[in-house]
């Protein structure tokens, strides 16, 4: 039974006969933030979301014990989650020819996957083609924020101005000082937990109460300090002290469900876009919402070349509709926003809207994962059990490569996410059976520690998505074809990642149980970025520093597609800080009649 359940004030229905001030496409981190900022500035907004509105409290059921679920949290028979091997040996579309009723991405292969199943797309309805890519998509109100992993990090000028340091790629058209006030606003409005470390390359947030490191993690922190590396408690996009201005969210009670299942918190201590942004925006009376609205293209006034609205299909009936607005804000996620732009061909924009540079879909980048280490902490073997997973995350090791020193084998950097201690599901790789086996599992289960790297994948023009001329989705809309693969820099970085992971655990006195050296399939990090990058030069970029199209001044694209480079820090807090900054600018331009 959820602890909190506030009724929303009655919502205005979407009225397709009127012209809204702005249409926001998508309701995840980016769309939710756009709706919050624009409605708070007095604009009348229509949000169109392709997925359903689900009752998050009922779906996530954070308080449900595994034995209360008919299948211990597993998906029903006939529902299949793609495996690493399938991604590796098969080519997309991964749902094609599968004997299952429904096929999902790899996230659904984990513990308690049934709790997130309804958020995720069925690969059979949503194909894509080209090179292999583990594309994780949530189609529901809130998008991927309904189940995200919560690690909330800032970027710094080591990221925004990386080209100045190593000569590669492009610098962002903004510096840290431009976005810092907006990171602060996101911190205060949504809540973030962590510890200030005063690192120039990973700026601190305005933190609420941190979660505690377990004993083994604290050992690692102490040993790493001697090596000049930082181990900090997970910087979680979670309100640990509560938010007085938000009646839909509770503070974290440390019940650990977010670590036991693929994300999600039914009391919304974890940020999710519906309770954090959309319901409060609806309470202004200025946000209309239509779910099951699959936007197909941005409509253009051929007289002016400006956006006039969008065309969409009802996801259930397939019927076509149009909605009108003075400004269109795309926030359908990095790859889906690029797809909509490419689909929006008109006389004024023959290559797709906002694509006079030819860069839409290109410079696609993300994070590479795979290398990591698992260790055994000897003084924890047989120790009394403690509730170590009653928290939203373990620890984070910020980047330490290519800061002061310059490596010759690769540029840029990587960080590690990890955790140690007891969890509800005992960690064990012990062989055997019977009483001895049970004792061994009990003794060892709280003694493991592990961490895995997330490294920057360089933005390259030749890594891109385009429309597939032959394949459409269930609604008859052309799908994306991927042309994407890791390069030499990423492979060299992964070798170093595995070596340093091992080196750190050895230095901390942990027994190495396993070192993984192989990169996972492209896409595994779920941090796709950069398909409509910002820049000052309209010949080589799609958007200006306010995520406004160079070509179409009343078109904004406020999701991760605007990232110029991936950095190695998880992107969601930056997506929201940028969206806030751009929507502030949009509202002011709108007020002055310049859009
Ligand atoms: C399991 C998991 C763990 C993660 N962990 C982290 C983490 O620890 N830290 C971090 O920073 N990030 C993490 N992420 C990534 C994070 O969720 C994304 O960065 C973030 O959600 C991106 O926000 P977005 O608004 O761009 O896209 P989304 O959240 O994907 O929202 C896009 C929305 O647009 C809708 N949409 C798409 N196409 C259309 C269309 N044609 N018409 C209308 N609507 C459309 C979608 O249905 C969706 O609701 C994780 C993601 C997952 C799935
Ligand atoms: S640990 Fe905190 S954030 Fe995670 S599910 Fe429990 S209450 Fe929510």
XYZ file of C-alpha atoms and ligand atoms in Angstrom:
656
model
C 0.000 0.000 0.000
C 1.654 3.318 -0.982
C 2.369 5.646 1.913
C 1.423 8.790 0.039
C -1.383 9.341 -2.405
C -2.311 12.876 -3.270
C -5.144 13.619 -5.628
C -4.230 15.880 -8.478
C -6.405 18.869 -9.229
C -8.685 18.196 -12.253
C -6.726 18.633 -15.475
C -7.736 20.494 -18.630
C -8.192 18.137 -21.584
C -6.046 18.639 -24.629
C -8.005 20.939 -26.932
C -6.928 20.409 -30.524
C -8.970 23.342 -31.824
C -6.837 25.959 -30.094
C -3.291 27.214 -30.655
C -1.150 26.633 -27.572
C 1.805 28.788 -26.619
C 4.027 25.711 -26.710
C 3.801 22.008 -27.479
C 6.227 19.789 -25.569
C 6.838 16.383 -27.157
C 7.804 13.729 -24.581
C 7.447 13.639 -20.818
C 10.763 12.306 -19.475
C 13.461 14.345 -17.746
C 13.635 16.890 -20.560
C 9.921 17.204 -21.355
C 8.964 17.308 -17.692
C 11.438 20.119 -17.062
C 10.209 22.057 -20.109
C 6.619 21.760 -18.869
C 7.598 22.884 -15.375
C 9.570 25.945 -16.491
C 7.209 27.098 -19.244
C 4.032 26.794 -17.175
C 5.693 28.535 -14.237
C 6.480 31.405 -16.636
C 2.814 31.642 -17.585
C 2.808 29.830 -20.953
C -0.127 27.601 -21.931
C 1.454 24.256 -22.767
C 0.279 21.047 -24.424
C 2.370 17.983 -23.619
C 2.134 15.050 -26.032
C 3.458 11.720 -24.790
C 3.557 8.580 -26.920
C 3.121 6.189 -23.987
C 0.363 5.565 -21.477
C -0.116 7.260 -18.144
C 0.425 4.447 -15.650
C -0.180 4.584 -11.922
C 3.439 4.563 -10.766
C 2.524 3.650 -7.188
C 0.739 0.523 -8.306
C 3.341 -0.451 -10.902
C 6.452 -0.041 -8.784
C 5.196 -1.487 -5.467
C 8.442 -0.793 -3.634
C 7.096 -2.343 -0.419
C 6.115 -5.659 -1.981
C 8.298 -8.557 -0.869
C 9.455 -11.004 -3.515
C 7.290 -13.807 -2.041
C 4.158 -11.645 -2.409
C 4.582 -11.585 -6.178
C 3.227 -14.645 -7.999
C 6.507 -15.171 -9.879
C 8.913 -13.599 -7.363
C 9.012 -10.509 -9.573
C 9.774 -12.352 -12.805
C 7.928 -11.561 -16.047
C 5.168 -13.943 -17.199
C 5.911 -16.849 -19.556
C 6.123 -15.718 -23.160
C 7.809 -12.449 -22.186
C 11.463 -12.428 -23.113
C 14.298 -10.063 -22.169
C 17.136 -9.833 -24.686
C 20.443 -11.236 -23.454
C 23.955 -9.944 -23.986
C 24.592 -12.844 -26.355
C 21.573 -11.978 -28.456
C 22.714 -8.386 -28.788
C 26.173 -9.621 -29.698
C 25.439 -12.295 -32.258
C 22.234 -10.936 -33.805
C 21.593 -7.769 -35.766
C 18.613 -5.537 -35.075
C 15.629 -5.657 -35.338
C 15.979 -7.908 -32.285
C 12.255 -8.634 -31.969
C 11.971 -10.035 -35.515
C 11.383 -13.783 -35.775
C 11.369 -14.299 -31.993
C 8.976 -17.036 -30.792
C 7.858 -14.995 -27.746
C 4.664 -12.962 -27.298
C 6.679 -9.926 -26.243
C 10.351 -9.063 -26.455
C 12.014 -6.474 -24.205
C 15.440 -4.912 -23.771
C 18.059 -6.393 -21.432
C 16.965 -4.396 -18.367
C 13.957 -6.703 -18.128
C 16.295 -9.619 -17.499
C 17.082 -8.504 -13.943
C 15.558 -9.165 -10.542
C 11.983 -7.945 -10.221
C 11.719 -7.027 -13.894
C 7.949 -7.485 -13.786
C 7.678 -4.166 -11.910
C 9.048 -2.196 -14.864
C 7.653 -4.301 -17.726
C 4.701 -2.033 -18.516
C 6.926 1.001 -18.987
C 9.053 -0.620 -21.659
C 8.480 -0.913 -25.389
C 7.919 -4.254 -27.063
C 10.761 -4.627 -29.549
C 8.339 -6.251 -31.988
C 6.259 -3.065 -32.245
C 9.284 -0.755 -32.121
C 11.966 -2.181 -34.429
C 15.184 -0.500 -35.492
C 17.830 -1.653 -37.919
C 21.538 -1.373 -38.729
C 24.474 -1.996 -36.442
C 24.003 -3.709 -33.079
C 22.776 -1.460 -30.306
C 21.049 -2.206 -26.982
C 18.447 0.553 -27.194
C 16.451 0.789 -23.960
C 13.192 2.706 -24.415
C 10.440 3.499 -21.947
C 7.149 4.700 -23.454
C 5.068 5.939 -20.585
C 4.355 9.214 -18.829
C 7.757 10.012 -17.329
C 9.825 8.075 -19.872
C 12.969 6.458 -18.526
C 12.867 8.535 -15.326
C 10.312 6.045 -13.998
C 13.106 3.518 -13.538
C 16.394 5.384 -13.904
C 19.461 4.502 -11.793
C 19.466 7.855 -9.924
C 23.182 8.736 -10.236
C 23.013 12.521 -10.607
C 26.280 14.190 -11.619
C 27.355 17.572 -12.901
C 29.672 18.237 -15.831
C 32.538 20.715 -15.543
C 34.728 22.726 -17.872
C 36.884 19.606 -18.213
C 33.884 18.434 -20.268
C 32.476 21.634 -21.768
C 35.925 22.814 -22.878
C 37.574 19.423 -23.487
C 38.740 20.371 -26.978
C 40.887 23.145 -25.516
C 42.686 20.511 -23.474
C 43.182 17.729 -26.018
C 42.289 19.239 -29.408
C 39.580 16.672 -30.162
C 36.027 17.437 -31.365
C 34.194 20.641 -30.525
C 33.849 22.680 -27.362
C 30.346 23.332 -26.062
C 29.005 26.849 -26.668
C 28.585 27.207 -22.892
C 30.902 27.063 -19.879
C 30.271 25.709 -16.411
C 29.466 29.193 -15.127
C 26.544 29.434 -17.590
C 24.888 26.270 -16.384
C 25.897 26.273 -12.688
C 22.916 28.410 -11.533
C 20.591 25.991 -13.305
C 22.212 22.933 -11.711
C 21.552 24.709 -8.406
C 17.896 25.187 -9.286
C 17.528 21.532 -10.271
C 19.177 20.464 -6.993
C 16.836 22.615 -4.926
C 13.675 21.812 -6.841
C 14.194 18.050 -7.111
C 16.563 17.125 -4.282
C 19.912 15.352 -4.484
C 21.865 13.401 -1.914
C 25.659 13.355 -1.686
C 28.860 14.601 -0.079
C 30.842 17.678 -1.178
C 34.314 16.686 -2.366
C 35.474 20.008 -3.889
C 36.745 18.437 -7.115
C 37.191 20.796 -10.072
C 36.258 18.048 -12.547
C 33.092 16.916 -10.695
C 31.466 20.000 -9.183
C 29.441 19.535 -6.016
C 25.691 19.914 -5.911
C 23.614 21.474 -3.162
C 23.337 18.212 -1.321
C 20.738 16.849 1.059
C 21.667 14.172 3.605
C 24.078 11.619 2.101
C 23.667 7.881 2.263
C 26.327 6.037 4.230
C 29.153 4.010 2.817
C 29.302 0.405 4.001
C 32.357 -0.775 5.927
C 34.132 -2.104 2.823
C 33.317 1.027 0.839
C 34.732 3.179 3.638
C 37.939 1.105 3.505
C 38.144 1.702 -0.220
C 37.585 5.440 0.282
C 40.410 5.661 2.824
C 42.866 3.673 0.682
C 42.037 5.588 -2.474
C 42.547 8.940 -0.774
C 46.183 7.927 -0.378
C 46.336 7.347 -4.168
C 44.734 10.746 -4.873
C 41.468 9.153 -6.013
C 38.038 9.826 -4.547
C 35.396 7.334 -3.466
C 32.236 9.256 -2.639
C 28.757 8.111 -1.593
C 26.435 7.733 -4.562
C 25.207 11.156 -5.680
C 21.584 10.213 -5.952
C 18.763 12.168 -7.549
C 16.774 11.328 -4.455
C 15.339 13.604 -1.798
C 16.662 12.337 1.517
C 15.436 15.339 3.540
C 12.112 15.843 1.733
C 10.824 18.736 -0.375
C 8.319 21.055 1.252
C 7.219 22.485 -2.095
C 6.270 19.102 -3.565
C 3.246 17.276 -2.177
C 3.694 14.281 -4.465
C 7.071 13.174 -3.144
C 8.250 11.745 0.146
C 11.747 11.718 1.560
C 13.717 8.475 1.280
C 13.067 5.937 4.016
C 15.991 3.787 2.941
C 13.902 0.740 2.146
C 16.286 -0.328 -0.580
C 13.784 -1.313 -3.217
C 15.524 0.923 -5.728
C 18.615 -1.256 -5.450
C 16.655 -4.519 -5.590
C 14.778 -3.902 -8.826
C 15.328 -1.954 -12.006
C 14.861 1.426 -10.308
C 11.652 3.166 -9.378
C 10.318 4.276 -6.015
C 6.611 4.268 -5.247
C 6.921 7.062 -2.674
C 8.882 9.099 -5.228
C 11.880 9.876 -3.067
C 13.712 9.066 -6.293
C 13.080 11.793 -8.829
C 10.659 10.786 -11.548
C 9.300 13.266 -14.031
C 5.558 12.823 -13.287
C 5.692 13.526 -9.549
C 8.736 15.806 -9.661
C 7.722 17.998 -12.578
C 4.535 17.158 -14.472
C 1.923 16.942 -11.703
C 3.152 20.226 -10.156
C 3.042 21.806 -13.634
C -0.500 20.521 -14.091
C -1.435 22.112 -10.787
C -0.754 25.544 -12.345
C -3.770 24.901 -14.604
C -1.615 25.723 -17.636
C -0.523 22.240 -18.681
C -2.745 20.057 -20.860
C -1.607 16.497 -21.349
C -2.422 13.947 -23.988
C -0.879 10.516 -23.590
C -0.913 7.783 -26.279
C 0.024 10.572 -28.704
C 2.801 9.418 -31.046
C 4.247 12.505 -32.713
C 5.170 11.797 -36.293
C 6.423 15.145 -37.493
C 6.739 18.843 -36.793
C 4.395 20.812 -39.027
C 5.727 23.837 -40.869
C 4.122 27.046 -42.062
C 5.429 27.032 -45.622
C 5.071 30.824 -45.783
C 7.479 31.482 -42.931
C 9.353 28.176 -42.621
C 8.516 28.222 -38.927
C 7.045 25.374 -36.903
C 3.265 25.593 -36.610
C 2.543 22.493 -34.554
C 2.853 18.723 -34.801
C 1.099 15.794 -36.444
C 0.499 12.773 -34.228
C -1.235 9.399 -34.184
C -3.297 8.004 -31.367
C -1.268 4.984 -30.225
C -4.377 2.871 -29.634
C -6.664 3.762 -32.532
C -4.007 4.783 -35.065
C -6.087 7.882 -35.920
C -4.166 10.933 -37.139
C -4.431 14.351 -35.448
C -2.753 17.721 -35.547
C -2.035 20.139 -32.712
C -1.022 23.778 -33.132
C 1.321 25.994 -31.135
C 3.514 29.077 -31.433
C 6.565 27.140 -30.269
C 7.467 23.444 -30.548
C 9.771 21.868 -27.955
C 11.096 18.402 -28.776
C 11.985 16.286 -25.741
C 11.335 12.781 -27.020
C 14.867 11.592 -26.013
C 18.114 11.795 -27.969
C 17.278 9.280 -30.660
C 13.524 9.831 -30.945
C 13.883 13.612 -31.253
C 16.397 13.121 -34.072
C 13.959 10.716 -35.701
C 11.125 13.271 -35.525
C 13.384 15.968 -37.019
C 14.406 13.680 -39.874
C 10.779 12.715 -40.481
C 9.744 16.387 -40.660
C 10.517 17.007 -44.330
C 8.907 19.916 -46.113
C 9.653 22.248 -48.987
C 11.296 24.627 -46.536
C 13.270 21.825 -44.867
C 13.883 19.069 -47.438
C 16.433 17.185 -45.257
C 14.267 17.332 -42.183
C 13.466 20.261 -39.963
C 16.444 22.108 -38.531
C 18.836 20.031 -40.613
C 20.406 22.486 -43.059
C 23.791 21.518 -41.569
C 23.198 17.819 -42.297
C 24.218 17.082 -38.704
C 20.888 15.775 -37.373
C 21.441 12.160 -36.302
C 25.245 12.558 -36.379
C 27.895 12.997 -33.650
C 25.973 10.332 -31.742
C 27.850 9.492 -28.537
C 27.296 7.819 -25.147
C 29.196 5.911 -22.444
C 31.029 2.629 -22.761
C 30.605 -0.007 -20.039
C 31.896 -3.490 -19.321
C 35.262 -3.407 -17.598
C 35.026 -3.787 -13.859
C 36.159 -5.829 -10.891
C 34.668 -8.010 -8.164
C 36.440 -8.544 -4.865
C 36.064 -10.290 -1.557
C 36.551 -8.313 1.641
C 38.080 -10.823 4.024
C 37.157 -9.124 7.309
C 33.502 -9.119 6.276
C 33.341 -12.911 5.809
C 30.985 -14.363 8.419
C 30.224 -10.908 9.860
C 26.683 -10.354 11.217
C 24.202 -9.351 8.498
C 23.464 -5.651 8.127
C 20.887 -3.911 5.922
C 23.334 -2.495 3.407
C 20.984 -2.185 0.439
C 18.517 0.060 2.276
C 19.762 3.052 0.312
C 19.494 4.425 -3.199
C 23.050 3.597 -4.259
C 26.570 2.588 -3.260
C 29.606 4.652 -4.234
C 31.062 6.589 -7.130
C 34.700 6.992 -8.151
C 35.013 10.186 -10.219
C 37.262 10.380 -13.226
C 40.987 10.563 -12.504
C 42.509 10.120 -15.982
C 43.676 12.964 -18.268
C 43.170 15.659 -15.660
C 46.642 16.818 -14.729
C 48.509 14.094 -16.576
C 48.074 13.410 -20.319
C 47.973 9.805 -21.440
C 49.339 8.825 -24.794
C 47.026 5.812 -25.350
C 43.619 7.529 -25.037
C 41.989 10.888 -24.380
C 39.169 11.791 -21.945
C 38.164 9.713 -18.931
C 35.955 7.307 -17.058
C 34.404 6.900 -13.595
C 33.239 3.848 -11.635
C 29.954 2.981 -9.950
C 30.018 0.303 -7.300
C 28.706 -1.118 -4.054
C 29.545 -3.547 -1.286
C 27.742 -5.336 1.485
C 24.645 -7.384 2.154
C 21.660 -7.279 -0.117
C 18.274 -8.962 -0.053
C 19.442 -11.391 -2.715
C 22.581 -13.036 -1.394
C 25.597 -12.553 -3.638
C 27.342 -15.837 -4.180
C 29.144 -17.800 -6.825
C 29.757 -20.812 -4.611
C 29.343 -24.339 -5.924
C 27.685 -27.107 -3.897
C 24.526 -27.880 -1.939
C 23.312 -28.749 1.549
C 24.114 -27.262 4.960
C 27.755 -26.446 4.144
C 26.713 -24.647 0.997
C 24.080 -22.604 2.850
C 26.595 -21.600 5.499
C 29.152 -20.582 2.871
C 26.583 -18.489 1.019
C 25.512 -16.814 4.284
C 29.090 -16.148 5.350
C 30.180 -14.725 2.028
C 27.085 -12.909 0.887
C 27.895 -9.617 2.628
C 31.587 -9.767 1.846
C 31.612 -8.934 -1.848
C 32.450 -5.572 -3.375
C 32.235 -4.681 -7.033
C 32.473 -1.740 -9.379
C 32.180 -1.088 -13.104
C 33.378 1.734 -15.321
C 31.521 4.263 -17.458
C 33.777 5.879 -20.057
C 33.330 8.679 -22.559
C 32.632 7.579 -26.122
C 33.985 10.275 -28.425
C 31.467 12.136 -30.566
C 32.217 11.267 -34.203
C 30.335 12.482 -37.278
C 30.464 8.964 -38.738
C 28.531 7.515 -35.785
C 24.962 8.327 -36.712
C 21.330 7.304 -37.102
C 19.235 7.855 -40.222
C 15.740 6.858 -41.328
C 15.443 3.331 -42.664
C 13.787 3.514 -46.099
C 12.264 0.035 -45.807
C 11.209 -0.581 -42.206
C 8.384 0.995 -40.252
C 7.078 0.589 -36.713
C 3.646 -0.658 -35.692
C 2.173 2.741 -36.602
C 3.700 2.796 -40.088
C 6.359 5.367 -39.155
C 9.878 4.859 -40.621
C 12.324 3.621 -37.981
C 15.934 4.482 -37.248
C 18.843 2.709 -38.870
C 21.991 2.724 -36.703
C 25.476 3.300 -38.071
C 27.380 3.189 -34.835
C 30.383 1.504 -33.294
C 33.043 2.044 -30.661
C 36.434 3.262 -31.834
C 40.041 2.714 -30.880
C 40.021 5.374 -28.143
C 37.197 3.571 -26.334
C 38.907 0.197 -26.613
C 42.176 1.545 -25.185
C 40.232 3.277 -22.426
C 38.548 -0.015 -21.521
C 41.908 -1.756 -21.119
C 42.964 0.948 -18.701
C 39.605 0.786 -16.879
C 40.041 -2.920 -16.133
C 43.656 -2.407 -15.001
C 42.895 0.487 -12.668
C 39.829 -1.267 -11.223
C 42.005 -4.227 -10.295
C 44.797 -1.974 -9.029
C 42.405 -0.129 -6.699
C 40.900 -3.255 -5.170
C 44.360 -4.736 -4.667
C 45.526 -1.530 -3.008
C 42.518 -1.723 -0.677
C 43.462 -5.277 0.313
C 40.470 -6.971 -1.349
C 40.875 -10.436 -2.840
C 40.177 -10.228 -6.558
C 37.382 -12.642 -7.501
C 37.010 -11.540 -11.108
C 38.065 -8.844 -13.544
C 35.963 -8.146 -16.564
C 37.776 -6.596 -19.512
C 35.285 -6.799 -22.365
C 33.136 -3.830 -23.408
C 29.407 -4.523 -23.428
C 27.325 -3.981 -26.544
C 26.942 -0.456 -27.804
C 23.996 1.223 -26.063
C 24.321 -0.716 -22.804
C 24.854 2.448 -20.729
C 21.411 3.872 -21.730
C 23.073 7.278 -22.046
C 22.628 8.056 -25.727
C 23.546 11.667 -26.561
C 24.504 14.135 -29.256
C 22.302 13.675 -32.360
C 21.432 17.401 -32.670
C 24.392 19.081 -31.086
C 24.643 22.675 -29.949
C 27.260 24.997 -31.371
C 28.063 28.509 -32.457
C 28.632 27.547 -36.097
C 25.363 26.736 -37.856
C 27.236 24.801 -40.561
C 28.434 22.183 -38.080
C 25.755 22.217 -35.399
C 21.973 22.006 -35.194
C 21.118 24.124 -32.147
C 22.447 27.254 -30.507
C 23.471 27.447 -26.853
C 19.789 27.691 -25.843
C 18.893 24.483 -27.684
C 17.086 26.583 -30.258
C 17.245 25.422 -33.863
C 19.635 27.556 -35.942
C 17.181 27.230 -38.843
C 13.768 27.496 -37.164
C 13.659 29.959 -34.316
C 10.459 28.611 -32.745
C 11.808 25.036 -32.555
C 13.739 23.909 -29.465
C 15.230 20.456 -28.755
C 15.846 20.171 -25.031
C 16.973 16.574 -24.481
C 20.364 14.853 -24.616
C 20.522 15.205 -28.390
C 21.987 18.673 -27.814
C 25.084 17.354 -25.971
C 28.282 18.210 -27.824
C 30.253 15.457 -26.118
C 29.291 12.674 -23.738
C 31.803 13.305 -20.918
C 31.851 10.288 -18.592
C 29.277 11.572 -16.121
C 25.700 10.337 -16.247
C 23.642 12.865 -18.218
C 20.219 13.351 -16.650
C 21.001 16.199 -14.233
C 22.708 18.065 -17.094
C 19.776 17.408 -19.434
C 17.462 19.023 -16.884
C 19.744 21.970 -16.063
C 20.127 22.744 -19.778
C 16.396 22.386 -20.401
C 15.675 24.794 -17.535
C 18.144 27.340 -18.928
C 16.755 27.061 -22.466
C 13.129 27.295 -21.367
C 13.909 30.416 -19.320
C 15.313 31.916 -22.507
C 12.383 30.616 -24.578
C 9.845 32.194 -22.214
C 11.613 35.540 -22.356
C 11.870 35.483 -26.152
C 8.203 34.523 -26.289
C 7.252 37.414 -24.009
C 9.112 39.818 -26.272
C 7.350 38.429 -29.348
C 10.583 37.221 -30.926
C 9.529 33.659 -31.647
C 17.580 1.524 -16.111
C 18.067 2.910 -16.374
C 19.052 3.449 -15.539
C 19.484 4.759 -15.745
N 20.363 5.288 -14.855
C 20.728 6.589 -14.963
C 21.540 7.190 -13.962
O 21.893 6.575 -12.954
N 21.898 8.488 -14.130
C 21.527 9.204 -15.223
O 21.910 10.378 -15.313
N 20.746 8.654 -16.180
C 20.335 7.368 -16.068
N 19.519 6.808 -17.019
C 19.181 7.596 -18.208
C 18.024 8.541 -17.957
O 16.876 7.825 -17.685
C 17.862 9.428 -19.195
O 19.038 10.202 -19.359
C 16.692 10.387 -19.117
O 15.492 9.731 -18.817
C 16.560 11.101 -20.458
O 15.460 11.944 -20.432
P 14.690 12.280 -21.782
O 13.559 13.162 -21.392
O 15.636 12.772 -22.798
O 14.174 10.888 -22.342
P 13.087 9.811 -21.738
O 13.176 9.817 -20.266
O 13.338 8.601 -22.486
O 11.711 10.480 -22.157
C 11.339 10.623 -23.498
C 9.822 10.512 -23.587
O 9.439 10.850 -24.911
C 8.433 9.966 -25.337
N 8.446 9.892 -26.796
C 9.349 9.266 -27.586
N 9.008 9.393 -28.873
C 7.866 10.118 -28.899
C 7.015 10.568 -29.936
N 7.289 10.306 -31.223
N 5.899 11.272 -29.616
C 5.616 11.561 -28.312
N 6.387 11.144 -27.285
C 7.503 10.440 -27.585
C 8.792 8.655 -24.684
O 7.650 7.798 -24.613
C 9.300 9.104 -23.330
O 8.288 9.141 -22.375
C 19.022 5.510 -16.847
C 18.042 4.957 -17.686
C 17.560 3.684 -17.436
C 16.480 3.122 -18.321
S 15.755 3.417 -0.852
Fe 14.750 5.439 -0.767
S 14.679 6.089 -2.884
Fe 15.058 3.872 -2.907
S 13.033 2.892 -3.101
Fe 13.537 3.067 -0.938
S 12.608 5.032 -0.271
Fe 12.721 5.041 -2.482
